[in-house]
GROMACS .gro file of C-alpha atoms in nm:
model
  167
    1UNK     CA    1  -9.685 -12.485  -6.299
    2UNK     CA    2  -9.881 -12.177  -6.324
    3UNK     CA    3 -10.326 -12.232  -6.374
    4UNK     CA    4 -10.365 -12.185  -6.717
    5UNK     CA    5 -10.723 -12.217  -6.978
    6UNK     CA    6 -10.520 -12.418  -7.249
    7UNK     CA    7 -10.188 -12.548  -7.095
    8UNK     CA    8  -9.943 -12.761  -7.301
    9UNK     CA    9 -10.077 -13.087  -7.345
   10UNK     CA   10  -9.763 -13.245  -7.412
   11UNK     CA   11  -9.648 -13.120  -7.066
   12UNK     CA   12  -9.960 -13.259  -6.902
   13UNK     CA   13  -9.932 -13.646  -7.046
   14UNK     CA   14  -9.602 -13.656  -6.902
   15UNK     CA   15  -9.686 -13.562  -6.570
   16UNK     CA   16  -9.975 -13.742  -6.578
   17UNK     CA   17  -9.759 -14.049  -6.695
   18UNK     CA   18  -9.522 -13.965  -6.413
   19UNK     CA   19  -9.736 -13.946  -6.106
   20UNK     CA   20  -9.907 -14.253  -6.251
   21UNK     CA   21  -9.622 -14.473  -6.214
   22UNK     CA   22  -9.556 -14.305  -5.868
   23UNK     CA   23  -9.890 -14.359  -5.757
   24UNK     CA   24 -10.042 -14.665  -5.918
   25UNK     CA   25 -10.198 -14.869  -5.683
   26UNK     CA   26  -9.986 -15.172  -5.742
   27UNK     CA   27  -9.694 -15.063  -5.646
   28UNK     CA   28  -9.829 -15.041  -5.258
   29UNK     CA   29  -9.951 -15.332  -5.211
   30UNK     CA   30  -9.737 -15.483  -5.004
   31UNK     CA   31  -9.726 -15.073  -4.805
   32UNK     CA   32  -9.953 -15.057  -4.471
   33UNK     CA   33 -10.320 -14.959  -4.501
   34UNK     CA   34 -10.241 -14.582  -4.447
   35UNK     CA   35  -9.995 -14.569  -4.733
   36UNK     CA   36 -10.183 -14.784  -4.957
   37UNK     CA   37 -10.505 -14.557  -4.901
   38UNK     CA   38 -10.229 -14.263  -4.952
   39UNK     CA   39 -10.148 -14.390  -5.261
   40UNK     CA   40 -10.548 -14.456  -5.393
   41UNK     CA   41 -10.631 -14.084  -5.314
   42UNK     CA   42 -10.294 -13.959  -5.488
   43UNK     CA   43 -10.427 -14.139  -5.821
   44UNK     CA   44 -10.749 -14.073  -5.775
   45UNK     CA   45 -10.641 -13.697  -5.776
   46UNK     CA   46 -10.408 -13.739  -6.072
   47UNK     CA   47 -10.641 -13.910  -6.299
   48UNK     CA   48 -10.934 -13.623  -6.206
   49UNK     CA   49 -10.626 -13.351  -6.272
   50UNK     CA   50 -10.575 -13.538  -6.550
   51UNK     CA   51 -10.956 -13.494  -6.727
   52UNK     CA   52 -11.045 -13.159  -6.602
   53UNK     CA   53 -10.679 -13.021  -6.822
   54UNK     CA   54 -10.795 -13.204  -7.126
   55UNK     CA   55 -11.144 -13.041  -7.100
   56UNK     CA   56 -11.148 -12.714  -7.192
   57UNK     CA   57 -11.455 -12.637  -6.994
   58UNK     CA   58 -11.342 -12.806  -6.713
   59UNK     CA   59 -11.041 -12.632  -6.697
   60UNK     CA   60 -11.204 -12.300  -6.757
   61UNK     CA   61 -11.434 -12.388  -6.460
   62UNK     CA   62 -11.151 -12.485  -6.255
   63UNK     CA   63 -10.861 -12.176  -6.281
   64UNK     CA   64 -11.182 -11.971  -6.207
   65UNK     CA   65 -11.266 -12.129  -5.915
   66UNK     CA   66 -10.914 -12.121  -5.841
   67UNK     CA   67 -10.939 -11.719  -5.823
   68UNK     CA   68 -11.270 -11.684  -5.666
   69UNK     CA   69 -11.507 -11.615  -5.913
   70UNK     CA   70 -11.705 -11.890  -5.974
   71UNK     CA   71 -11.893 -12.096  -5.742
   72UNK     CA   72 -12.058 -12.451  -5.675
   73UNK     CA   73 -12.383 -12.467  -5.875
   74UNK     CA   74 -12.393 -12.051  -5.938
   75UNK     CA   75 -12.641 -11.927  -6.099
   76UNK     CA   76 -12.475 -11.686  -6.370
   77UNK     CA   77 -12.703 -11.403  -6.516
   78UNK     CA   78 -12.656 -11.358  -6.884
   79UNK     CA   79 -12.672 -11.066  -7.101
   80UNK     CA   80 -13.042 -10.979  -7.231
   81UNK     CA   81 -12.912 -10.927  -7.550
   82UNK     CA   82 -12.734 -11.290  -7.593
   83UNK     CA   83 -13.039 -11.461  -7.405
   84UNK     CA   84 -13.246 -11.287  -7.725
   85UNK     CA   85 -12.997 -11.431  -7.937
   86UNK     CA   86 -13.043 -11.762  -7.762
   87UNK     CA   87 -13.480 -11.729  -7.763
   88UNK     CA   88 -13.434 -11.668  -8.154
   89UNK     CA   89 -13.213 -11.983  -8.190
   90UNK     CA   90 -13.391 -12.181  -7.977
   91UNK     CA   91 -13.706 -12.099  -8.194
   92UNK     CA   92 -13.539 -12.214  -8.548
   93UNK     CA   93 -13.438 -12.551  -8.346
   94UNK     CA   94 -13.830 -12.633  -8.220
   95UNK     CA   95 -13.920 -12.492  -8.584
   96UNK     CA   96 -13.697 -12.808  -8.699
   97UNK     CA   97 -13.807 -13.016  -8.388
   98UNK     CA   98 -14.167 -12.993  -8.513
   99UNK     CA   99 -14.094 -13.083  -8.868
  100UNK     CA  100 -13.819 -13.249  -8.927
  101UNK     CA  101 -13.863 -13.341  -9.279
  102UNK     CA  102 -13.821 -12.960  -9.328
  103UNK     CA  103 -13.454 -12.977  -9.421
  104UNK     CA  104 -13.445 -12.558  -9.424
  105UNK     CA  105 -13.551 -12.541  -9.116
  106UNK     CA  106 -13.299 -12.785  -8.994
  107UNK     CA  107 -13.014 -12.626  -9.182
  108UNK     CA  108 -13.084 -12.285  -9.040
  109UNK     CA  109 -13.123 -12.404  -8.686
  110UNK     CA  110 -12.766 -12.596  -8.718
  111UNK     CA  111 -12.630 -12.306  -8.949
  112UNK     CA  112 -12.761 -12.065  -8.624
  113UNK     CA  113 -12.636 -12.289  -8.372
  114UNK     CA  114 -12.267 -12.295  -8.568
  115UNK     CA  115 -12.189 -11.961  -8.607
  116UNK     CA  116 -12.261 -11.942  -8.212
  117UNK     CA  117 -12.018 -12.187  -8.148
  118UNK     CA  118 -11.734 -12.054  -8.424
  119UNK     CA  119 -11.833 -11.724  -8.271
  120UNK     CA  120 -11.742 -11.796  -7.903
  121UNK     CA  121 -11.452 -11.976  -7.990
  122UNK     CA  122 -11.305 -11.618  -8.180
  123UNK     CA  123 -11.421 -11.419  -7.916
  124UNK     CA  124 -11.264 -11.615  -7.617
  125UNK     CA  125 -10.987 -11.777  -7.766
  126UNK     CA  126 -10.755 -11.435  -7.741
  127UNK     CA  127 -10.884 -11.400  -7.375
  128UNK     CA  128 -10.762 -11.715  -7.287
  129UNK     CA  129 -10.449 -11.666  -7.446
  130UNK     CA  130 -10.365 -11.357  -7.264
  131UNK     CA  131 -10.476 -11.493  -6.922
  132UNK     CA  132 -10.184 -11.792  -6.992
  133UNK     CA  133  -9.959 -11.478  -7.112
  134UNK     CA  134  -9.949 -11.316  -6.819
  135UNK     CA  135 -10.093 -11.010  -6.946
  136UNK     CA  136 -10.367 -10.956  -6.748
  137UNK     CA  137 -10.635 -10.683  -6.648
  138UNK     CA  138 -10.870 -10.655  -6.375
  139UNK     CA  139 -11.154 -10.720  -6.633
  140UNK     CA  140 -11.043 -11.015  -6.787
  141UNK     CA  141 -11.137 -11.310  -6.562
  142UNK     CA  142 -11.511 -11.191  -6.528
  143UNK     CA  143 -11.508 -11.185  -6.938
  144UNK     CA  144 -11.371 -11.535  -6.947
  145UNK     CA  145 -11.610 -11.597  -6.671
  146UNK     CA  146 -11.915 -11.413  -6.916
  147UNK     CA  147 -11.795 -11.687  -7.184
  148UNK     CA  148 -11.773 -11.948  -6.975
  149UNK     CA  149 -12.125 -11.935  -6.901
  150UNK     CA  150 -12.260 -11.867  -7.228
  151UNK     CA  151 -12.088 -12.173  -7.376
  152UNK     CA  152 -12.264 -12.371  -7.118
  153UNK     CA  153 -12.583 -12.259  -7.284
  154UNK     CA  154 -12.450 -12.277  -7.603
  155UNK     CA  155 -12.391 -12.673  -7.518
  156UNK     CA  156 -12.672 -12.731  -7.341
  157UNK     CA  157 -12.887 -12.618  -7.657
  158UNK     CA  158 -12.648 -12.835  -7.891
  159UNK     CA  159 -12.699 -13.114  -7.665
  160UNK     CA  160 -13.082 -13.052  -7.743
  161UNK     CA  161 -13.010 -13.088  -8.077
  162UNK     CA  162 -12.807 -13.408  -8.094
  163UNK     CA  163 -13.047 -13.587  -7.873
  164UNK     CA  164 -13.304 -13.391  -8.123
  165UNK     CA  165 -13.132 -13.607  -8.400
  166UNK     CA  166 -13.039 -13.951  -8.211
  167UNK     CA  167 -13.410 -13.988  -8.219
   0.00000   0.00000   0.00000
């Protein structure tokens, strides 16, 4: 099967399912040490397959990787204009963070942080599906790769906030 950002999911439970059985553990137990360690590695693999194609960031890190452009721990530059986006959001969530009994500024920060999110997801979601289509152009992976880092910042500030809240 072809890399692709969303694959079927249907597709990917059943092989899942499949090399499960083939490579459980228990079924080698009685196998030599190689083929029993064989078998641990092939599940092992399987099951991490397994959560990075149910992960959409995960899987977005991964078919990049898989062509070259991103790398172990990289350190991405963003736009200037979404990090100013990002400054201005991150201001209406420390706004809330240092008074949160102000319910405005807590709805704007969440409102702000929101339409970031819904906004990614419009923006990317056609990219993706056109990568898995087969149609693409030489500038498409380093846009998916432009979005792939920006929702890491995107989460990374919502994280903020939900540990924000938790508290």
């Amino acid at each position: 099967m072809k890399p692709q950002f969303k694959p079927d999911s249907a597709k990917v439970k059943s092989k899942f399912y499949e090399l499960s059985r083939k490579y459980h553990p228990d079924r080698f137990t009685m196998a030599d040490h190689a083929h029993r360690a064989e078998a641990l590695r092939m599940a092992a693999i399987n099951n991490d397959a397994y959560k990075t194609l149910n992960n959409l960031d995960a899987t977005m890190a991964y078919v990049l990787q898989l062509n070259g452009l991103l790398e172990q721990d990289e350190k991405y530059n963003l736009p200037p204009a979404f990090l100013m986006e990002m400054m201005e959001l991150n201001e209406a969530i420390t706004e809330y963070e240092m008074d949160e009994e102000n319910e405005s500024a807590k709805k704007n920060a969440l409102a702000a942080l929101e339409e970031q999110m819904s906004g990614w997801d419009t923006v990317v979601a056609p990219l993706l599906s056109q990568f898995d289509n087969g149609e693409q152009t030489p500038d498409l992976l380093p846009k998916i790769k432009d979005f792939y880092f920006r929702r890491k910042y995107l989460l990374r500030i919502q994280q903020r906030v939900l540990i924000f809240a938790a508290h």
